[in-house]
JSON list of C-alpha atoms in Angstrom, two decimals:
[
{"chain": "A", "resi": 1, "resn": "GLU", "atom": "CA", "xyz": [6.44, 22.01, -4.92]},
{"chain": "A", "resi": 2, "resn": "PRO", "atom": "CA", "xyz": [3.25, 19.96, -4.68]},
{"chain": "A", "resi": 3, "resn": "GLU", "atom": "CA", "xyz": [3.50, 16.82, -2.57]},
{"chain": "A", "resi": 4, "resn": "VAL", "atom": "CA", "xyz": [1.47, 13.90, -1.30]},
{"chain": "A", "resi": 5, "resn": "THR", "atom": "CA", "xyz": [0.89, 14.11, 2.44]},
{"chain": "A", "resi": 6, "resn": "GLN", "atom": "CA", "xyz": [0.03, 11.22, 4.71]},
{"chain": "A", "resi": 7, "resn": "THR", "atom": "CA", "xyz": [-1.24, 11.20, 8.27]},
{"chain": "A", "resi": 8, "resn": "PRO", "atom": "CA", "xyz": [-0.45, 10.01, 10.81]},
{"chain": "A", "resi": 9, "resn": "SER", "atom": "CA", "xyz": [3.26, 9.34, 10.31]},
{"chain": "A", "resi": 10, "resn": "HIS", "atom": "CA", "xyz": [3.09, 6.54, 12.88]},
{"chain": "A", "resi": 11, "resn": "GLN", "atom": "CA", "xyz": [0.10, 4.64, 14.23]},
{"chain": "A", "resi": 12, "resn": "VAL", "atom": "CA", "xyz": [0.10, 2.01, 16.93]},
{"chain": "A", "resi": 13, "resn": "THR", "atom": "CA", "xyz": [-3.04, -0.08, 17.27]},
{"chain": "A", "resi": 14, "resn": "GLN", "atom": "CA", "xyz": [-4.17, -3.17, 19.11]},
{"chain": "A", "resi": 15, "resn": "MET", "atom": "CA", "xyz": [-4.82, -6.36, 17.22]},
{"chain": "A", "resi": 16, "resn": "GLY", "atom": "CA", "xyz": [-8.44, -6.55, 16.11]},
{"chain": "A", "resi": 17, "resn": "GLN", "atom": "CA", "xyz": [-8.94, -2.79, 15.95]},
{"chain": "A", "resi": 18, "resn": "GLU", "atom": "CA", "xyz": [-9.79, -0.81, 12.85]},
{"chain": "A", "resi": 19, "resn": "VAL", "atom": "CA", "xyz": [-7.46, 1.87, 11.51]},
{"chain": "A", "resi": 20, "resn": "ILE", "atom": "CA", "xyz": [-7.88, 4.55, 8.89]},
{"chain": "A", "resi": 21, "resn": "LEU", "atom": "CA", "xyz": [-4.82, 5.86, 7.11]},
{"chain": "A", "resi": 22, "resn": "ARG", "atom": "CA", "xyz": [-5.22, 9.21, 5.45]},
{"chain": "A", "resi": 23, "resn": "CYS", "atom": "CA", "xyz": [-3.66, 10.71, 2.35]},
{"chain": "A", "resi": 24, "resn": "VAL", "atom": "CA", "xyz": [-4.00, 14.01, 0.54]},
{"chain": "A", "resi": 25, "resn": "PRO", "atom": "CA", "xyz": [-2.90, 13.45, -3.07]},
{"chain": "A", "resi": 26, "resn": "ILE", "atom": "CA", "xyz": [-1.58, 16.20, -5.33]},
{"chain": "A", "resi": 27, "resn": "SER", "atom": "CA", "xyz": [-4.57, 18.36, -6.17]},
{"chain": "A", "resi": 28, "resn": "ASN", "atom": "CA", "xyz": [-4.81, 17.94, -9.94]},
{"chain": "A", "resi": 29, "resn": "HIS", "atom": "CA", "xyz": [-3.97, 14.23, -9.99]},
{"chain": "A", "resi": 30, "resn": "LEU", "atom": "CA", "xyz": [-6.60, 11.72, -11.02]},
{"chain": "A", "resi": 31, "resn": "TYR", "atom": "CA", "xyz": [-5.03, 8.36, -10.13]},
{"chain": "A", "resi": 32, "resn": "PHE", "atom": "CA", "xyz": [-4.43, 7.25, -6.56]},
{"chain": "A", "resi": 33, "resn": "TYR", "atom": "CA", "xyz": [-2.64, 4.27, -5.13]},
{"chain": "A", "resi": 34, "resn": "TRP", "atom": "CA", "xyz": [-1.87, 2.49, -1.86]},
{"chain": "A", "resi": 35, "resn": "TYR", "atom": "CA", "xyz": [1.22, 0.36, -1.33]},
{"chain": "A", "resi": 36, "resn": "ARG", "atom": "CA", "xyz": [2.59, -1.62, 1.60]},
{"chain": "A", "resi": 37, "resn": "GLN", "atom": "CA", "xyz": [6.19, -2.27, 2.62]},
{"chain": "A", "resi": 38, "resn": "ILE", "atom": "CA", "xyz": [6.84, -4.74, 5.41]},
{"chain": "A", "resi": 39, "resn": "LEU", "atom": "CA", "xyz": [10.09, -3.95, 7.19]},
{"chain": "A", "resi": 40, "resn": "GLY", "atom": "CA", "xyz": [13.06, -5.25, 5.19]},
{"chain": "A", "resi": 41, "resn": "GLN", "atom": "CA", "xyz": [10.90, -6.36, 2.27]},
{"chain": "A", "resi": 42, "resn": "LYS", "atom": "CA", "xyz": [9.97, -4.89, -1.08]},
{"chain": "A", "resi": 43, "resn": "VAL", "atom": "CA", "xyz": [7.13, -2.52, -1.75]},
{"chain": "A", "resi": 44, "resn": "GLU", "atom": "CA", "xyz": [3.87, -4.27, -2.68]},
{"chain": "A", "resi": 45, "resn": "PHE", "atom": "CA", "xyz": [0.98, -2.84, -4.68]},
{"chain": "A", "resi": 46, "resn": "LEU", "atom": "CA", "xyz": [-2.35, -2.87, -2.86]},
{"chain": "A", "resi": 47, "resn": "VAL", "atom": "CA", "xyz": [-4.86, -0.92, -4.91]},
{"chain": "A", "resi": 48, "resn": "SER", "atom": "CA", "xyz": [-5.34, 1.77, -7.53]},
{"chain": "A", "resi": 49, "resn": "PHE", "atom": "CA", "xyz": [-8.29, 4.16, -7.64]},
{"chain": "A", "resi": 50, "resn": "TYR", "atom": "CA", "xyz": [-9.61, 6.25, -10.51]},
{"chain": "A", "resi": 51, "resn": "ASN", "atom": "CA", "xyz": [-12.87, 8.03, -11.21]},
{"chain": "A", "resi": 52, "resn": "ASN", "atom": "CA", "xyz": [-14.19, 7.20, -7.74]},
{"chain": "A", "resi": 53, "resn": "GLU", "atom": "CA", "xyz": [-13.74, 3.48, -8.06]},
{"chain": "A", "resi": 54, "resn": "ILE", "atom": "CA", "xyz": [-11.11, 0.80, -7.68]},
{"chain": "A", "resi": 55, "resn": "SER", "atom": "CA", "xyz": [-9.36, 0.15, -11.01]},
{"chain": "A", "resi": 56, "resn": "GLU", "atom": "CA", "xyz": [-7.01, -2.63, -9.90]},
{"chain": "A", "resi": 57, "resn": "LYS", "atom": "CA", "xyz": [-6.27, -4.47, -6.68]},
{"chain": "A", "resi": 58, "resn": "SER", "atom": "CA", "xyz": [-3.78, -7.10, -5.64]},
{"chain": "A", "resi": 59, "resn": "GLU", "atom": "CA", "xyz": [-4.33, -10.40, -3.89]},
{"chain": "A", "resi": 60, "resn": "ILE", "atom": "CA", "xyz": [-3.34, -8.71, -0.65]},
{"chain": "A", "resi": 61, "resn": "PHE", "atom": "CA", "xyz": [-6.28, -6.31, -0.88]},
{"chain": "A", "resi": 62, "resn": "ASP", "atom": "CA", "xyz": [-8.98, -8.59, 0.48]},
{"chain": "A", "resi": 63, "resn": "ASP", "atom": "CA", "xyz": [-12.21, -7.83, 2.35]},
{"chain": "A", "resi": 64, "resn": "GLN", "atom": "CA", "xyz": [-10.20, -6.58, 5.31]},
{"chain": "A", "resi": 65, "resn": "PHE", "atom": "CA", "xyz": [-9.23, -3.50, 3.29]},
{"chain": "A", "resi": 66, "resn": "SER", "atom": "CA", "xyz": [-11.26, -0.69, 1.76]},
{"chain": "A", "resi": 67, "resn": "VAL", "atom": "CA", "xyz": [-10.49, 2.66, 0.16]},
{"chain": "A", "resi": 68, "resn": "GLU", "atom": "CA", "xyz": [-12.54, 5.78, -0.07]},
{"chain": "A", "resi": 69, "resn": "ARG", "atom": "CA", "xyz": [-12.34, 9.29, -1.41]},
{"chain": "A", "resi": 70, "resn": "PRO", "atom": "CA", "xyz": [-14.75, 10.94, 1.02]},
{"chain": "A", "resi": 71, "resn": "ASP", "atom": "CA", "xyz": [-14.30, 14.45, -0.38]},
{"chain": "A", "resi": 72, "resn": "GLY", "atom": "CA", "xyz": [-12.37, 16.23, -3.08]},
{"chain": "A", "resi": 73, "resn": "SER", "atom": "CA", "xyz": [-9.02, 16.05, -1.32]},
{"chain": "A", "resi": 74, "resn": "ASN", "atom": "CA", "xyz": [-8.68, 13.03, 0.95]},
{"chain": "A", "resi": 75, "resn": "PHE", "atom": "CA", "xyz": [-7.99, 9.40, -0.01]},
{"chain": "A", "resi": 76, "resn": "THR", "atom": "CA", "xyz": [-8.23, 6.89, 2.81]},
{"chain": "A", "resi": 77, "resn": "LEU", "atom": "CA", "xyz": [-7.27, 3.28, 3.43]},
{"chain": "A", "resi": 78, "resn": "LYS", "atom": "CA", "xyz": [-9.29, 1.45, 6.07]},
{"chain": "A", "resi": 79, "resn": "ILE", "atom": "CA", "xyz": [-7.99, -1.74, 7.59]},
{"chain": "A", "resi": 80, "resn": "ARG", "atom": "CA", "xyz": [-10.53, -3.68, 9.61]},
{"chain": "A", "resi": 81, "resn": "SER", "atom": "CA", "xyz": [-9.73, -6.14, 12.37]},
{"chain": "A", "resi": 82, "resn": "THR", "atom": "CA", "xyz": [-5.98, -5.57, 12.19]},
{"chain": "A", "resi": 83, "resn": "LYS", "atom": "CA", "xyz": [-3.57, -8.48, 12.55]},
{"chain": "A", "resi": 84, "resn": "LEU", "atom": "CA", "xyz": [0.05, -8.53, 13.67]},
{"chain": "A", "resi": 85, "resn": "GLU", "atom": "CA", "xyz": [1.14, -9.16, 10.08]},
{"chain": "A", "resi": 86, "resn": "ASP", "atom": "CA", "xyz": [-0.49, -5.90, 8.97]},
{"chain": "A", "resi": 87, "resn": "SER", "atom": "CA", "xyz": [2.41, -4.07, 10.61]},
{"chain": "A", "resi": 88, "resn": "ALA", "atom": "CA", "xyz": [4.18, -2.27, 7.79]},
{"chain": "A", "resi": 89, "resn": "MET", "atom": "CA", "xyz": [4.82, 1.09, 6.17]},
{"chain": "A", "resi": 90, "resn": "TYR", "atom": "CA", "xyz": [1.85, 2.13, 4.06]},
{"chain": "A", "resi": 91, "resn": "PHE", "atom": "CA", "xyz": [2.52, 4.50, 1.18]},
{"chain": "A", "resi": 92, "resn": "CYS", "atom": "CA", "xyz": [-0.01, 6.54, -0.73]},
{"chain": "A", "resi": 93, "resn": "ALA", "atom": "CA", "xyz": [0.83, 7.81, -4.22]},
{"chain": "A", "resi": 94, "resn": "SER", "atom": "CA", "xyz": [-0.87, 9.81, -6.94]},
{"chain": "A", "resi": 95, "resn": "SER", "atom": "CA", "xyz": [-0.29, 10.50, -10.63]},
{"chain": "A", "resi": 96, "resn": "GLY", "atom": "CA", "xyz": [-1.81, 12.64, -13.34]},
{"chain": "A", "resi": 97, "resn": "THR", "atom": "CA", "xyz": [-2.29, 9.72, -15.72]},
{"chain": "A", "resi": 98, "resn": "GLU", "atom": "CA", "xyz": [-1.49, 6.00, -15.55]},
{"chain": "A", "resi": 99, "resn": "ASN", "atom": "CA", "xyz": [1.72, 6.47, -17.51]},
{"chain": "A", "resi": 100, "resn": "THR", "atom": "CA", "xyz": [3.12, 9.56, -15.83]},
{"chain": "A", "resi": 101, "resn": "GLU", "atom": "CA", "xyz": [5.27, 9.98, -12.77]},
{"chain": "A", "resi": 102, "resn": "ALA", "atom": "CA", "xyz": [3.72, 8.79, -9.52]},
{"chain": "A", "resi": 103, "resn": "PHE", "atom": "CA", "xyz": [4.47, 10.85, -6.44]},
{"chain": "A", "resi": 104, "resn": "PHE", "atom": "CA", "xyz": [4.69, 9.04, -3.14]},
{"chain": "A", "resi": 105, "resn": "GLY", "atom": "CA", "xyz": [3.93, 10.30, 0.33]},
{"chain": "A", "resi": 106, "resn": "GLN", "atom": "CA", "xyz": [6.32, 9.75, 3.20]},
{"chain": "A", "resi": 107, "resn": "GLY", "atom": "CA", "xyz": [4.29, 6.84, 4.50]},
{"chain": "A", "resi": 108, "resn": "THR", "atom": "CA", "xyz": [2.43, 5.83, 7.64]},
{"chain": "A", "resi": 109, "resn": "ARG", "atom": "CA", "xyz": [4.19, 3.30, 9.80]},
{"chain": "A", "resi": 110, "resn": "LEU", "atom": "CA", "xyz": [1.51, 1.01, 11.22]},
{"chain": "A", "resi": 111, "resn": "THR", "atom": "CA", "xyz": [2.41, -1.10, 14.22]},
{"chain": "A", "resi": 112, "resn": "VAL", "atom": "CA", "xyz": [-0.11, -3.69, 15.38]},
{"chain": "A", "resi": 113, "resn": "VAL", "atom": "CA", "xyz": [0.49, -4.95, 18.92]},
{"chain": "B", "resi": 1, "resn": "LYS", "atom": "CA", "xyz": [4.04, -15.35, -13.02]},
{"chain": "B", "resi": 2, "resn": "ASN", "atom": "CA", "xyz": [4.70, -11.59, -13.10]},
{"chain": "B", "resi": 3, "resn": "GLN", "atom": "CA", "xyz": [8.11, -10.95, -11.56]},
{"chain": "B", "resi": 4, "resn": "VAL", "atom": "CA", "xyz": [10.75, -8.24, -11.44]},
{"chain": "B", "resi": 5, "resn": "GLU", "atom": "CA", "xyz": [14.31, -9.30, -10.60]},
{"chain": "B", "resi": 6, "resn": "GLN", "atom": "CA", "xyz": [17.06, -6.83, -9.81]},
{"chain": "B", "resi": 7, "resn": "SER", "atom": "CA", "xyz": [20.80, -7.24, -9.59]},
{"chain": "B", "resi": 8, "resn": "PRO", "atom": "CA", "xyz": [23.06, -6.82, -7.83]},
{"chain": "B", "resi": 9, "resn": "GLN", "atom": "CA", "xyz": [21.32, -7.01, -4.45]},
{"chain": "B", "resi": 10, "resn": "SER", "atom": "CA", "xyz": [23.81, -4.47, -3.09]},
{"chain": "B", "resi": 11, "resn": "LEU", "atom": "CA", "xyz": [26.71, -2.48, -4.43]},
{"chain": "B", "resi": 12, "resn": "ILE", "atom": "CA", "xyz": [29.50, -0.40, -2.91]},
{"chain": "B", "resi": 13, "resn": "ILE", "atom": "CA", "xyz": [31.26, 2.21, -5.06]},
{"chain": "B", "resi": 14, "resn": "LEU", "atom": "CA", "xyz": [33.59, 5.14, -4.49]},
{"chain": "B", "resi": 15, "resn": "GLU", "atom": "CA", "xyz": [32.33, 8.67, -4.84]},
{"chain": "B", "resi": 16, "resn": "GLY", "atom": "CA", "xyz": [32.76, 9.94, -8.40]},
{"chain": "B", "resi": 17, "resn": "LYS", "atom": "CA", "xyz": [32.56, 6.48, -10.00]},
{"chain": "B", "resi": 18, "resn": "ASN", "atom": "CA", "xyz": [29.84, 5.28, -12.36]},
{"chain": "B", "resi": 19, "resn": "CYS", "atom": "CA", "xyz": [27.64, 2.24, -11.84]},
{"chain": "B", "resi": 20, "resn": "THR", "atom": "CA", "xyz": [24.93, 0.28, -13.63]},
{"chain": "B", "resi": 21, "resn": "LEU", "atom": "CA", "xyz": [22.02, -1.50, -12.01]},
{"chain": "B", "resi": 22, "resn": "GLN", "atom": "CA", "xyz": [20.07, -4.24, -13.77]},
{"chain": "B", "resi": 23, "resn": "CYS", "atom": "CA", "xyz": [16.39, -5.17, -13.92]},
{"chain": "B", "resi": 24, "resn": "ASN", "atom": "CA", "xyz": [14.83, -8.18, -15.65]},
{"chain": "B", "resi": 25, "resn": "TYR", "atom": "CA", "xyz": [11.08, -8.66, -15.77]},
{"chain": "B", "resi": 26, "resn": "THR", "atom": "CA", "xyz": [8.50, -11.21, -16.85]},
{"chain": "B", "resi": 27, "resn": "VAL", "atom": "CA", "xyz": [5.49, -8.91, -16.50]},
{"chain": "B", "resi": 28, "resn": "SER", "atom": "CA", "xyz": [2.88, -9.23, -19.22]},
{"chain": "B", "resi": 29, "resn": "PRO", "atom": "CA", "xyz": [1.16, -7.34, -20.70]},
{"chain": "B", "resi": 30, "resn": "PHE", "atom": "CA", "xyz": [3.75, -4.63, -20.28]},
{"chain": "B", "resi": 31, "resn": "SER", "atom": "CA", "xyz": [2.67, -1.02, -19.84]},
{"chain": "B", "resi": 32, "resn": "ASN", "atom": "CA", "xyz": [5.61, 0.92, -18.44]},
{"chain": "B", "resi": 33, "resn": "LEU", "atom": "CA", "xyz": [8.83, 0.59, -16.46]},
{"chain": "B", "resi": 34, "resn": "ARG", "atom": "CA", "xyz": [9.87, 3.00, -13.74]},
{"chain": "B", "resi": 35, "resn": "TRP", "atom": "CA", "xyz": [12.99, 3.45, -11.67]},
{"chain": "B", "resi": 36, "resn": "TYR", "atom": "CA", "xyz": [12.65, 4.87, -8.17]},
{"chain": "B", "resi": 37, "resn": "LYS", "atom": "CA", "xyz": [15.14, 5.97, -5.52]},
{"chain": "B", "resi": 38, "resn": "GLN", "atom": "CA", "xyz": [14.16, 5.17, -1.95]},
{"chain": "B", "resi": 39, "resn": "ASP", "atom": "CA", "xyz": [16.03, 6.51, 1.07]},
{"chain": "B", "resi": 40, "resn": "THR", "atom": "CA", "xyz": [15.64, 4.45, 4.24]},
{"chain": "B", "resi": 41, "resn": "GLY", "atom": "CA", "xyz": [12.29, 5.08, 5.90]},
{"chain": "B", "resi": 42, "resn": "ARG", "atom": "CA", "xyz": [11.10, 7.41, 3.15]},
{"chain": "B", "resi": 43, "resn": "GLY", "atom": "CA", "xyz": [8.75, 7.13, 0.22]},
{"chain": "B", "resi": 44, "resn": "PRO", "atom": "CA", "xyz": [10.14, 6.22, -3.22]},
{"chain": "B", "resi": 45, "resn": "VAL", "atom": "CA", "xyz": [11.01, 9.12, -5.53]},
{"chain": "B", "resi": 46, "resn": "SER", "atom": "CA", "xyz": [10.57, 8.74, -9.26]},
{"chain": "B", "resi": 47, "resn": "LEU", "atom": "CA", "xyz": [13.69, 8.89, -11.43]},
{"chain": "B", "resi": 48, "resn": "THR", "atom": "CA", "xyz": [12.48, 7.79, -14.86]},
{"chain": "B", "resi": 49, "resn": "ILE", "atom": "CA", "xyz": [9.47, 6.24, -16.54]},
{"chain": "B", "resi": 50, "resn": "MET", "atom": "CA", "xyz": [9.51, 4.52, -19.93]},
{"chain": "B", "resi": 51, "resn": "THR", "atom": "CA", "xyz": [6.75, 3.06, -22.05]},
{"chain": "B", "resi": 52, "resn": "PHE", "atom": "CA", "xyz": [7.06, 0.27, -24.61]},
{"chain": "B", "resi": 53, "resn": "SER", "atom": "CA", "xyz": [8.25, 2.54, -27.42]},
{"chain": "B", "resi": 54, "resn": "GLU", "atom": "CA", "xyz": [11.04, 4.22, -25.46]},
{"chain": "B", "resi": 55, "resn": "ASN", "atom": "CA", "xyz": [14.47, 2.66, -25.06]},
{"chain": "B", "resi": 56, "resn": "THR", "atom": "CA", "xyz": [16.31, 5.34, -23.12]},
{"chain": "B", "resi": 57, "resn": "LYS", "atom": "CA", "xyz": [15.42, 8.13, -20.72]},
{"chain": "B", "resi": 58, "resn": "SER", "atom": "CA", "xyz": [17.72, 10.47, -18.81]},
{"chain": "B", "resi": 59, "resn": "ASN", "atom": "CA", "xyz": [17.21, 12.50, -15.66]},
{"chain": "B", "resi": 60, "resn": "GLY", "atom": "CA", "xyz": [20.36, 14.39, -14.76]},
{"chain": "B", "resi": 61, "resn": "ARG", "atom": "CA", "xyz": [23.05, 11.86, -13.81]},
{"chain": "B", "resi": 62, "resn": "TYR", "atom": "CA", "xyz": [20.57, 8.98, -14.13]},
{"chain": "B", "resi": 63, "resn": "THR", "atom": "CA", "xyz": [20.06, 7.22, -17.48]},
{"chain": "B", "resi": 64, "resn": "ALA", "atom": "CA", "xyz": [17.66, 4.33, -17.85]},
{"chain": "B", "resi": 65, "resn": "THR", "atom": "CA", "xyz": [17.51, 1.95, -20.80]},
{"chain": "B", "resi": 66, "resn": "LEU", "atom": "CA", "xyz": [14.80, -0.46, -21.81]},
{"chain": "B", "resi": 67, "resn": "ASP", "atom": "CA", "xyz": [14.93, -3.46, -24.13]},
{"chain": "B", "resi": 68, "resn": "ALA", "atom": "CA", "xyz": [11.33, -4.62, -24.43]},
{"chain": "B", "resi": 69, "resn": "ASP", "atom": "CA", "xyz": [12.33, -7.60, -26.56]},
{"chain": "B", "resi": 70, "resn": "THR", "atom": "CA", "xyz": [14.62, -9.12, -23.95]},
{"chain": "B", "resi": 71, "resn": "LYS", "atom": "CA", "xyz": [12.60, -7.61, -21.08]},
{"chain": "B", "resi": 72, "resn": "GLN", "atom": "CA", "xyz": [15.60, -5.96, -19.52]},
{"chain": "B", "resi": 73, "resn": "SER", "atom": "CA", "xyz": [16.28, -2.50, -18.18]},
{"chain": "B", "resi": 74, "resn": "SER", "atom": "CA", "xyz": [19.30, -0.82, -16.67]},
{"chain": "B", "resi": 75, "resn": "LEU", "atom": "CA", "xyz": [19.88, 2.29, -14.63]},
{"chain": "B", "resi": 76, "resn": "HIS", "atom": "CA", "xyz": [23.23, 4.00, -15.11]},
{"chain": "B", "resi": 77, "resn": "ILE", "atom": "CA", "xyz": [24.43, 6.49, -12.51]},
{"chain": "B", "resi": 78, "resn": "THR", "atom": "CA", "xyz": [27.20, 8.82, -13.58]},
{"chain": "B", "resi": 79, "resn": "ALA", "atom": "CA", "xyz": [29.71, 10.52, -11.30]},
{"chain": "B", "resi": 80, "resn": "SER", "atom": "CA", "xyz": [28.15, 9.15, -8.13]},
{"chain": "B", "resi": 81, "resn": "GLN", "atom": "CA", "xyz": [27.71, 11.34, -5.06]},
{"chain": "B", "resi": 82, "resn": "LEU", "atom": "CA", "xyz": [27.41, 10.42, -1.39]},
{"chain": "B", "resi": 83, "resn": "SER", "atom": "CA", "xyz": [23.74, 11.37, -1.55]},
{"chain": "B", "resi": 84, "resn": "ASP", "atom": "CA", "xyz": [23.15, 8.65, -4.14]},
{"chain": "B", "resi": 85, "resn": "SER", "atom": "CA", "xyz": [23.36, 6.09, -1.32]},
{"chain": "B", "resi": 86, "resn": "ALA", "atom": "CA", "xyz": [19.86, 4.57, -1.30]},
{"chain": "B", "resi": 87, "resn": "SER", "atom": "CA", "xyz": [17.81, 1.69, -2.64]},
{"chain": "B", "resi": 88, "resn": "TYR", "atom": "CA", "xyz": [17.02, 1.80, -6.36]},
{"chain": "B", "resi": 89, "resn": "ILE", "atom": "CA", "xyz": [13.82, 0.07, -7.27]},
{"chain": "B", "resi": 90, "resn": "CYS", "atom": "CA", "xyz": [12.64, -1.12, -10.67]},
{"chain": "B", "resi": 91, "resn": "VAL", "atom": "CA", "xyz": [8.86, -1.16, -11.06]},
{"chain": "B", "resi": 92, "resn": "VAL", "atom": "CA", "xyz": [6.93, -2.60, -13.98]},
{"chain": "B", "resi": 93, "resn": "GLY", "atom": "CA", "xyz": [3.32, -1.73, -14.70]},
{"chain": "B", "resi": 94, "resn": "ASN", "atom": "CA", "xyz": [0.78, -3.87, -16.55]},
{"chain": "B", "resi": 95, "resn": "THR", "atom": "CA", "xyz": [-2.90, -3.73, -17.45]},
{"chain": "B", "resi": 96, "resn": "GLY", "atom": "CA", "xyz": [-2.76, -0.04, -18.24]},
{"chain": "B", "resi": 97, "resn": "GLY", "atom": "CA", "xyz": [-0.09, 0.68, -15.69]},
{"chain": "B", "resi": 98, "resn": "PHE", "atom": "CA", "xyz": [-2.33, 0.55, -12.64]},
{"chain": "B", "resi": 99, "resn": "LYS", "atom": "CA", "xyz": [-1.11, -2.73, -11.20]},
{"chain": "B", "resi": 100, "resn": "THR", "atom": "CA", "xyz": [2.58, -2.40, -10.56]},
{"chain": "B", "resi": 101, "resn": "ILE", "atom": "CA", "xyz": [5.13, -5.05, -9.66]},
{"chain": "B", "resi": 102, "resn": "PHE", "atom": "CA", "xyz": [8.10, -3.92, -7.62]},
{"chain": "B", "resi": 103, "resn": "GLY", "atom": "CA", "xyz": [11.57, -5.38, -7.66]},
{"chain": "B", "resi": 104, "resn": "ALA", "atom": "CA", "xyz": [13.35, -5.95, -4.36]},
{"chain": "B", "resi": 105, "resn": "GLY", "atom": "CA", "xyz": [15.75, -3.13, -5.14]},
{"chain": "B", "resi": 106, "resn": "THR", "atom": "CA", "xyz": [19.51, -2.67, -5.32]},
{"chain": "B", "resi": 107, "resn": "ARG", "atom": "CA", "xyz": [21.04, -1.16, -2.20]},
{"chain": "B", "resi": 108, "resn": "LEU", "atom": "CA", "xyz": [23.75, 1.30, -3.32]},
{"chain": "B", "resi": 109, "resn": "PHE", "atom": "CA", "xyz": [26.41, 2.55, -0.93]},
{"chain": "B", "resi": 110, "resn": "VAL", "atom": "CA", "xyz": [28.61, 5.41, -2.13]},
{"chain": "B", "resi": 111, "resn": "LYS", "atom": "CA", "xyz": [31.75, 5.89, -0.06]},
{"chain": "B", "resi": 112, "resn": "ALA", "atom": "CA", "xyz": [34.09, 8.88, 0.13]}
]
């Protein structure tokens, strides 16, 4: 069964460093998403990506964040100058269309120390 | 303000019993409503997705309803199993469904 894969599963980084979280969406999907879940809190939408550009982003997704689809398979989230409050689980998801089922990866747990 | 409210916050039921989880939303414009199951430390798994014109959708023992007029949805779980223990999250999409607003979830505990 096709699945969304995320790497690494856990990343520890020092405050102020840059991190890149990687995702391989399901191969024939066209819509890609990043979400964040701070421990004990609800999932929050960060950004959606379609046709090689951002289609929507939330207030959380400020200049510290960027997304890229560097090739035909990977979808990355870059977080610059990480802060302690960036510590969270980051989920990538993909869907065939905007109104069909979105499949989530297992997440990357980011810990900023 | 776009919000999704879920109730109850948590629920304990005995194996084999049915339960119903509630979701109220104030998201506008509305595009779709999804229910997800999330096990602790794992990514959410889609259960159902409904657009404006649909008022019920089933997936095995899960049945979701949608009343777009009152902006309410429910998720009914039939004949619960121990493996149903998880968080159930209501998610509402707007502006074409890209920007999604998540509820805080209902934590369901199924006991033997």
